[in-house]
Amino acid sequence: MAKQGNIKKTLIAFGFLTSCIFFMQAQDADNNISNVINHNDWFALDEVLPQMENDIQTPFLKTMAKVLRAFYFNQPETFLAEFDTLLTFQNELGFNNISAFTLMKANVLCQMGRYREGVEFSQNFINRHIDEYGEEKFSYHFAFLNNYENLVDVPQPALVRPNKNVEIPLKIKQFDVPSKKYVRAMYVPVKIRGKEYQFLFDTGATMSMVSEEIAKEIGLKIVDDSFKITGVCSAIGKIGVLDKLSVGEIEYQNSLFIVAPPIEAVDTIVKIDAVLGIDFMKAVGEMQIFPKENKIVFPAKQTPQPDFGSNLYFENKRPLLKTAFGNETLKLIFDTGNTGHTFLQSTYYQKHKSIFDLFGTKETAHSGGFGCIKEIEVYKLPEIQLTVGNQHFTQKQVQLHLENSGDNEDAEDGNIGMVFVELWDQITLNFDKMFVEMTNE
């Protein structure tokens, strides 16, 4: 059976969470927090919960808010501690919510590399309740088990680094791609078994990846040979584990890799043999990208959180960047693997269709990623004014997609990548404190 590589909106199955909020007491703090949760507004939750926590009158609502904030803002230890308290409110939660939060915990454990614990936790929950509720109630749990059941004997990843700043070279490569004027990507050197490889540095990749030929060359141990990989399109690949790799003086042990099959439609245009993904970046915590100086620094001492707070959270394992466009707050995937245009999804276009149709000029563009290259209809916007953190800037050559081009469009408003990165002298990306901060000298 093929394994599901991206559990789709598992917890908007969190839609269940809205059903248990309606009876909340009328206190202002309770109502405000309930409203934020009902709208899945996690940036607002991160902002208002510290201010209102002491005023929330409903104990289970307070704990739920803390659990959700920890889940989305990459605080796994806090999540696990608060989860046990949340389960003391089973009568208030109801079965659907208990199931959703149980699945959250299983995912958190596996993302920490505690695969056996996560699998057993989910399986035990199914075993306790399946006779009462039937198999159909556990479809998300079964998808989760398909993801992780073959990893139960894989050791937990570990990062070993010196207590000093580690600097590595960064190479920005221009691709010659038909129909695209701007296709640039960041590459970094990764050493495996004494040999150096150039890896795409990709904040949009939920897991690191290598081609079949590289996997054989580095002696990758395959632990799952029927893994469904999802991207712009889908394919069946493999999952392997590597005992160690080195990025500069940083050693990353027991890392997982997707092994991507050859796909001629993509490989003949841009062939990418190796990708360094979010798994490594979360482990290292902070990286300072200097695109004009062609280097990345992994600091020994992390940067303090800026005054604007956290402007990133994880949705489906991808980092969403809080971005202001006019009077709206957008959630854009921060994706350095996006080598082309910044774009806004069709869901955003549908919200403002009457406005954009007045002046938009329709064009055919190519949308690509893992699996395939697609032709899609877009409006080309010469430029838009955006704000990230405390920086206002002009983003040129933005595409507005007129049709669905992915499987998770309801989770984000668009995607921002290399054309954004190259605007700045330095970008600080911190996955512990969940922020992106940019500076120009």
XYZ file of C-alpha atoms in Angstrom:
441
model
C 0.000 0.000 0.000
C 1.249 3.497 -0.819
C 2.050 5.674 2.154
C 0.579 9.177 2.482
C 3.450 11.644 2.503
C 1.522 14.694 3.658
C -1.361 14.250 6.092
C -3.746 16.677 4.525
C -5.048 19.304 6.895
C -5.159 16.780 9.690
C -6.449 19.213 12.182
C -8.702 21.227 10.097
C -10.188 18.161 10.970
C -9.632 20.855 13.639
C -12.877 21.998 12.280
C -14.035 19.696 15.062
C -12.584 22.131 17.548
C -15.162 24.750 16.679
C -18.038 22.534 17.782
C -17.021 22.558 21.409
C -16.590 26.301 21.819
C -20.165 27.519 21.478
C -21.072 27.040 25.112
C -18.219 29.129 26.477
C -18.997 31.652 29.146
C -19.492 35.262 28.185
C -16.315 36.706 29.651
C -14.443 38.942 27.204
C -11.184 36.991 27.398
C -13.003 33.681 26.905
C -14.966 35.041 23.961
C -11.878 36.540 22.335
C -9.838 33.353 22.635
C -12.798 31.237 21.462
C -13.211 33.455 18.419
C -9.511 33.209 17.525
C -9.597 29.399 17.754
C -12.834 29.175 15.768
C -11.197 31.131 12.937
C -7.935 29.146 13.037
C -6.152 32.478 13.462
C -2.910 31.225 14.970
C -0.987 34.484 14.594
C -3.702 36.194 16.628
C -3.623 33.383 19.190
C 0.129 33.810 19.629
C -0.331 37.546 20.115
C -3.311 37.643 22.472
C -2.882 34.543 24.638
C 0.028 35.912 26.729
C -1.997 39.088 27.351
C -5.246 37.322 28.243
C -4.144 34.042 29.809
C -4.697 35.152 33.402
C -8.179 36.476 32.545
C -9.520 33.330 30.884
C -12.168 31.902 33.185
C -12.747 28.504 31.552
C -9.884 26.164 32.527
C -10.219 23.804 29.605
C -10.333 26.713 27.108
C -7.125 28.129 28.577
C -5.364 24.760 28.290
C -6.649 24.199 24.741
C -5.320 27.595 23.683
C -1.896 26.830 25.182
C -1.783 23.433 23.445
C -2.683 24.909 20.048
C -0.181 27.739 20.382
C 2.593 25.281 21.278
C 1.661 23.004 18.365
C 1.710 25.673 15.656
C 4.677 27.647 16.977
C 7.095 24.719 17.287
C 7.162 24.306 21.065
C 7.006 20.497 21.283
C 7.996 20.146 24.938
C 5.384 22.692 26.004
C 2.815 20.915 23.853
C 3.513 17.546 25.482
C 3.315 19.012 28.991
C 0.024 20.825 28.362
C -1.497 17.890 26.472
C -1.724 15.747 29.597
C -3.619 18.532 31.363
C -5.967 18.931 28.396
C -7.004 15.280 28.545
C -8.379 15.808 32.052
C -11.217 17.719 30.346
C -12.528 14.796 28.290
C -16.191 15.540 29.007
C -15.822 19.088 27.709
C -13.769 18.040 24.680
C -15.871 15.202 23.312
C -14.556 12.287 21.290
C -13.836 14.093 17.988
C -11.674 16.694 19.682
C -9.881 14.080 21.796
C -9.125 12.160 18.591
C -7.767 15.288 16.876
C -5.531 16.231 19.793
C -4.325 12.639 20.143
C -3.262 12.725 16.519
C -1.500 16.032 17.134
C 0.517 14.444 19.935
C 1.424 11.448 17.783
C 2.655 13.793 15.045
C 4.653 15.899 17.503
C 6.384 12.804 18.874
C 7.335 11.617 15.384
C 8.543 15.052 14.310
C 10.822 14.928 17.362
C 12.142 11.592 16.074
C 10.321 9.568 18.733
C 8.718 7.411 16.073
C 7.881 4.344 18.140
C 6.188 6.427 20.849
C 4.110 8.284 18.279
C 3.015 5.161 16.428
C 2.158 3.275 19.617
C 0.260 6.261 21.026
C -1.944 6.503 17.944
C -2.399 2.732 17.632
C -3.381 2.385 21.288
C -5.985 5.107 20.880
C -7.479 3.274 17.888
C -7.505 -0.044 19.761
C -9.346 1.470 22.720
C -12.123 3.069 20.693
C -12.536 1.362 17.319
C -15.188 -1.115 18.471
C -17.337 1.735 19.753
C -16.903 4.221 16.884
C -15.987 2.159 13.798
C -13.052 2.414 11.390
C -14.315 5.494 9.540
C -13.671 7.657 12.611
C -9.950 6.878 12.438
C -9.057 7.644 8.821
C -6.533 10.334 9.817
C -4.956 7.996 12.356
C -4.602 5.253 9.747
C -2.958 7.743 7.340
C -0.582 8.765 10.116
C 0.335 5.114 10.830
C 1.020 4.562 7.137
C 3.458 7.473 7.317
C 5.406 6.324 10.320
C 4.933 2.633 11.083
C 8.084 1.640 9.185
C 10.190 4.124 11.165
C 9.690 2.671 14.646
C 13.214 1.222 14.768
C 14.921 4.323 13.340
C 17.096 6.132 15.942
C 16.137 9.654 16.931
C 17.963 12.366 14.940
C 20.694 14.244 16.778
C 22.628 17.436 16.058
C 26.259 17.837 17.155
C 27.895 21.226 16.740
C 30.747 23.322 18.176
C 30.028 26.163 20.562
C 30.868 28.838 18.015
C 29.416 30.374 14.902
C 29.539 28.023 11.941
C 29.814 29.638 8.525
C 29.295 27.856 5.209
C 29.440 29.104 1.621
C 26.212 29.755 -0.248
C 25.957 29.495 -4.002
C 23.048 31.100 -5.835
C 22.587 29.371 -9.150
C 20.746 30.704 -12.185
C 18.788 28.124 -14.172
C 18.068 28.400 -17.874
C 14.391 27.464 -17.905
C 12.176 27.970 -20.951
C 9.416 30.583 -20.465
C 10.899 31.829 -17.184
C 13.103 34.889 -16.965
C 13.980 34.420 -13.320
C 14.835 31.025 -11.847
C 17.457 31.115 -9.111
C 18.159 28.713 -6.276
C 20.377 28.536 -3.162
C 22.839 25.678 -2.815
C 25.003 24.723 0.156
C 27.779 22.111 0.517
C 26.912 18.963 2.470
C 29.569 16.343 3.202
C 28.611 12.649 3.322
C 31.167 9.842 3.702
C 34.005 12.168 2.820
C 32.452 13.491 -0.384
C 30.922 16.943 -0.836
C 27.532 17.380 -2.516
C 25.638 20.525 -3.439
C 22.196 20.549 -1.774
C 19.343 22.894 -2.574
C 18.645 24.877 0.615
C 14.857 24.610 0.703
C 12.690 25.952 3.520
C 9.641 24.659 1.657
C 10.749 21.020 1.777
C 9.143 19.213 4.721
C 11.897 16.585 4.568
C 15.341 16.387 2.984
C 15.515 14.554 -0.331
C 17.973 12.846 -2.667
C 17.712 11.235 -6.078
C 17.923 7.476 -6.482
C 21.472 7.698 -7.811
C 22.668 9.815 -4.876
C 20.886 7.508 -2.430
C 22.860 4.538 -3.785
C 26.113 6.472 -3.774
C 25.833 7.505 -0.109
C 24.596 4.099 1.058
C 21.203 5.310 2.281
C 19.400 2.627 4.317
C 15.875 2.271 2.924
C 13.181 1.807 5.570
C 10.040 2.355 3.459
C 9.848 1.578 -0.259
C 6.271 2.709 -0.995
C 6.044 6.271 0.270
C 3.613 8.637 -1.450
C 5.373 11.945 -2.077
C 3.096 14.923 -2.583
C 3.949 18.219 -4.190
C 2.642 19.960 -7.280
C 2.009 16.370 -8.365
C 2.502 13.031 -6.607
C 4.731 10.012 -7.038
C 5.762 6.899 -5.158
C 9.243 7.079 -3.665
C 11.158 5.680 -0.739
C 12.270 6.788 2.719
C 15.819 6.180 3.894
C 17.891 6.977 6.946
C 21.484 8.267 6.868
C 23.792 7.726 9.827
C 25.360 11.182 9.519
C 26.010 14.168 7.292
C 28.004 17.344 7.868
C 27.115 20.945 7.103
C 30.300 22.835 7.829
C 31.286 21.801 11.356
C 27.729 20.724 12.214
C 27.014 16.999 12.199
C 23.447 15.774 11.794
C 22.876 12.130 12.714
C 20.099 9.679 11.771
C 18.463 12.031 9.303
C 15.568 10.880 7.128
C 15.561 11.348 3.364
C 12.917 10.985 0.739
C 14.338 9.125 -2.254
C 12.731 10.698 -5.300
C 12.257 8.629 -8.455
C 13.386 10.126 -11.771
C 10.651 12.201 -13.423
C 11.581 13.036 -16.995
C 9.158 15.954 -17.401
C 10.913 17.805 -14.581
C 14.468 16.451 -14.793
C 14.903 17.546 -18.417
C 14.205 21.149 -17.363
C 15.763 21.407 -13.884
C 17.347 18.329 -12.317
C 17.758 18.576 -8.556
C 19.642 15.667 -6.986
C 19.661 16.707 -3.330
C 17.585 18.956 -1.062
C 18.318 20.048 2.506
C 14.941 20.565 4.125
C 13.107 21.811 7.188
C 14.105 18.797 9.314
C 17.750 19.922 9.457
C 16.845 23.591 9.821
C 14.545 22.984 12.792
C 17.284 20.935 14.439
C 19.882 23.699 14.053
C 17.421 26.378 15.220
C 18.678 29.586 13.593
C 20.360 30.465 10.339
C 21.487 33.861 9.072
C 21.407 34.045 5.289
C 23.628 36.585 3.516
C 22.610 36.271 -0.159
C 24.844 39.106 -1.371
C 27.891 37.822 0.516
C 27.196 34.222 -0.505
C 27.251 32.703 2.956
C 25.057 31.269 5.701
C 25.934 31.556 9.396
C 24.566 29.195 12.058
C 25.161 31.260 15.222
C 26.200 29.718 18.526
C 24.038 32.271 20.336
C 20.612 32.859 18.893
C 19.239 36.286 18.040
C 16.696 37.695 20.538
C 13.126 37.687 19.276
C 12.345 41.019 17.548
C 9.813 43.490 18.939
C 7.227 42.305 16.397
C 7.306 38.806 17.928
C 6.747 35.569 16.030
C 5.817 35.982 12.378
C 6.079 32.304 11.415
C 4.088 29.213 12.282
C 4.024 25.684 10.896
C 1.037 24.382 8.946
C 1.393 20.891 7.442
C 5.087 21.107 8.398
C 5.638 24.170 6.177
C 6.545 27.630 7.547
C 3.870 30.267 6.925
C 5.122 33.857 7.003
C 2.930 36.667 8.322
C 2.857 39.224 5.513
C 0.814 42.433 5.309
C -0.669 43.410 1.921
C -2.712 46.583 2.234
C -5.016 46.111 5.222
C -4.926 42.323 5.002
C -2.664 39.830 6.744
C -1.552 37.069 4.391
C -0.002 33.714 5.237
C 2.668 32.997 2.622
C 4.758 29.837 2.571
C 8.348 30.956 3.125
C 9.886 28.744 0.495
C 13.483 29.240 -0.620
C 12.872 26.328 -2.992
C 10.515 28.646 -4.892
C 13.002 29.677 -7.534
C 10.552 31.758 -9.564
C 7.855 34.316 -8.851
C 6.203 35.198 -5.606
C 2.578 34.188 -6.110
C -0.841 34.478 -4.519
C -3.133 31.467 -4.594
C -6.414 31.176 -6.452
C -8.214 31.277 -3.106
C -6.950 34.847 -2.672
C -7.999 35.712 -6.226
C -11.514 34.414 -5.569
C -11.860 36.727 -2.538
C -11.038 39.772 -4.694
C -12.085 38.597 -8.147
C -14.177 41.661 -8.969
C -11.214 43.976 -8.339
C -8.487 42.021 -10.135
C -10.692 41.288 -13.155
C -10.940 45.029 -13.816
C -7.257 45.454 -14.663
C -5.707 41.987 -14.768
C -4.068 40.713 -17.925
C -4.367 36.967 -18.251
C -1.247 34.968 -19.140
C -0.234 31.332 -19.256
C 2.539 30.453 -16.824
C 4.295 27.314 -15.637
C 3.963 26.102 -12.077
C 6.458 23.452 -11.094
C 7.775 21.524 -8.170
C 8.141 17.952 -7.167
C 6.444 15.643 -9.639
C 5.598 17.756 -12.652
C 5.391 21.063 -14.454
C 1.909 22.474 -15.031
C 0.578 25.206 -17.256
C -1.732 27.505 -15.326
C -3.651 30.730 -15.967
C -2.392 33.761 -14.020
C -2.648 37.497 -13.770
C 0.767 39.146 -13.728
C 1.009 42.008 -11.220
C 3.973 44.319 -11.983
C 4.563 44.949 -8.273
C 2.876 44.978 -4.884
C 3.754 46.624 -1.577
C 4.266 44.164 1.296
C 5.342 44.299 4.917
C 7.155 41.543 6.826
C 8.114 42.242 10.417
C 9.067 45.917 10.527
C 10.197 46.134 6.901
C 8.110 47.594 4.064
C 9.220 46.614 0.580
C 8.211 46.327 -3.051
C 7.841 42.829 -4.456
C 8.038 42.881 -8.248
C 6.586 40.495 -10.829
C 3.977 38.777 -8.680
C 1.700 36.120 -10.122
C -1.947 35.784 -9.123
C -3.071 32.217 -9.772
C -6.543 31.960 -11.261
C -6.919 28.231 -10.664
C -5.953 25.745 -7.986
C -2.322 24.646 -8.352
C -1.833 22.552 -5.193
C -3.557 20.396 -2.593
C -3.408 22.729 0.415
C -4.554 26.099 -0.871
C -6.964 26.575 2.005
C -3.995 26.626 4.412
C -2.133 29.581 2.896
C -2.540 32.629 0.665
C 0.522 32.125 -1.490
C 4.239 31.516 -1.645
C 7.275 33.778 -1.313
C 10.787 32.612 -2.145
C 14.021 33.629 -3.805
C 12.847 36.928 -5.277
C 12.144 37.948 -1.677
C 15.381 36.535 -0.261
C 17.577 38.418 -2.708
C 16.119 41.787 -1.709
C 18.066 41.741 1.567
C 21.620 41.873 2.861
C 20.695 39.524 5.721
C 17.737 37.341 6.571
C 17.620 35.815 10.035
C 15.441 32.698 10.113
C 14.764 31.280 13.560
C 12.651 28.145 13.999
C 12.940 28.115 17.801
C 11.443 31.571 18.311
C 9.573 31.384 14.975
C 10.531 34.587 13.216
C 12.005 35.950 10.009
C 13.835 39.279 10.247
C 15.411 41.089 7.303
C 17.956 43.915 7.207
C 19.724 46.044 4.610
C 22.800 48.058 5.480
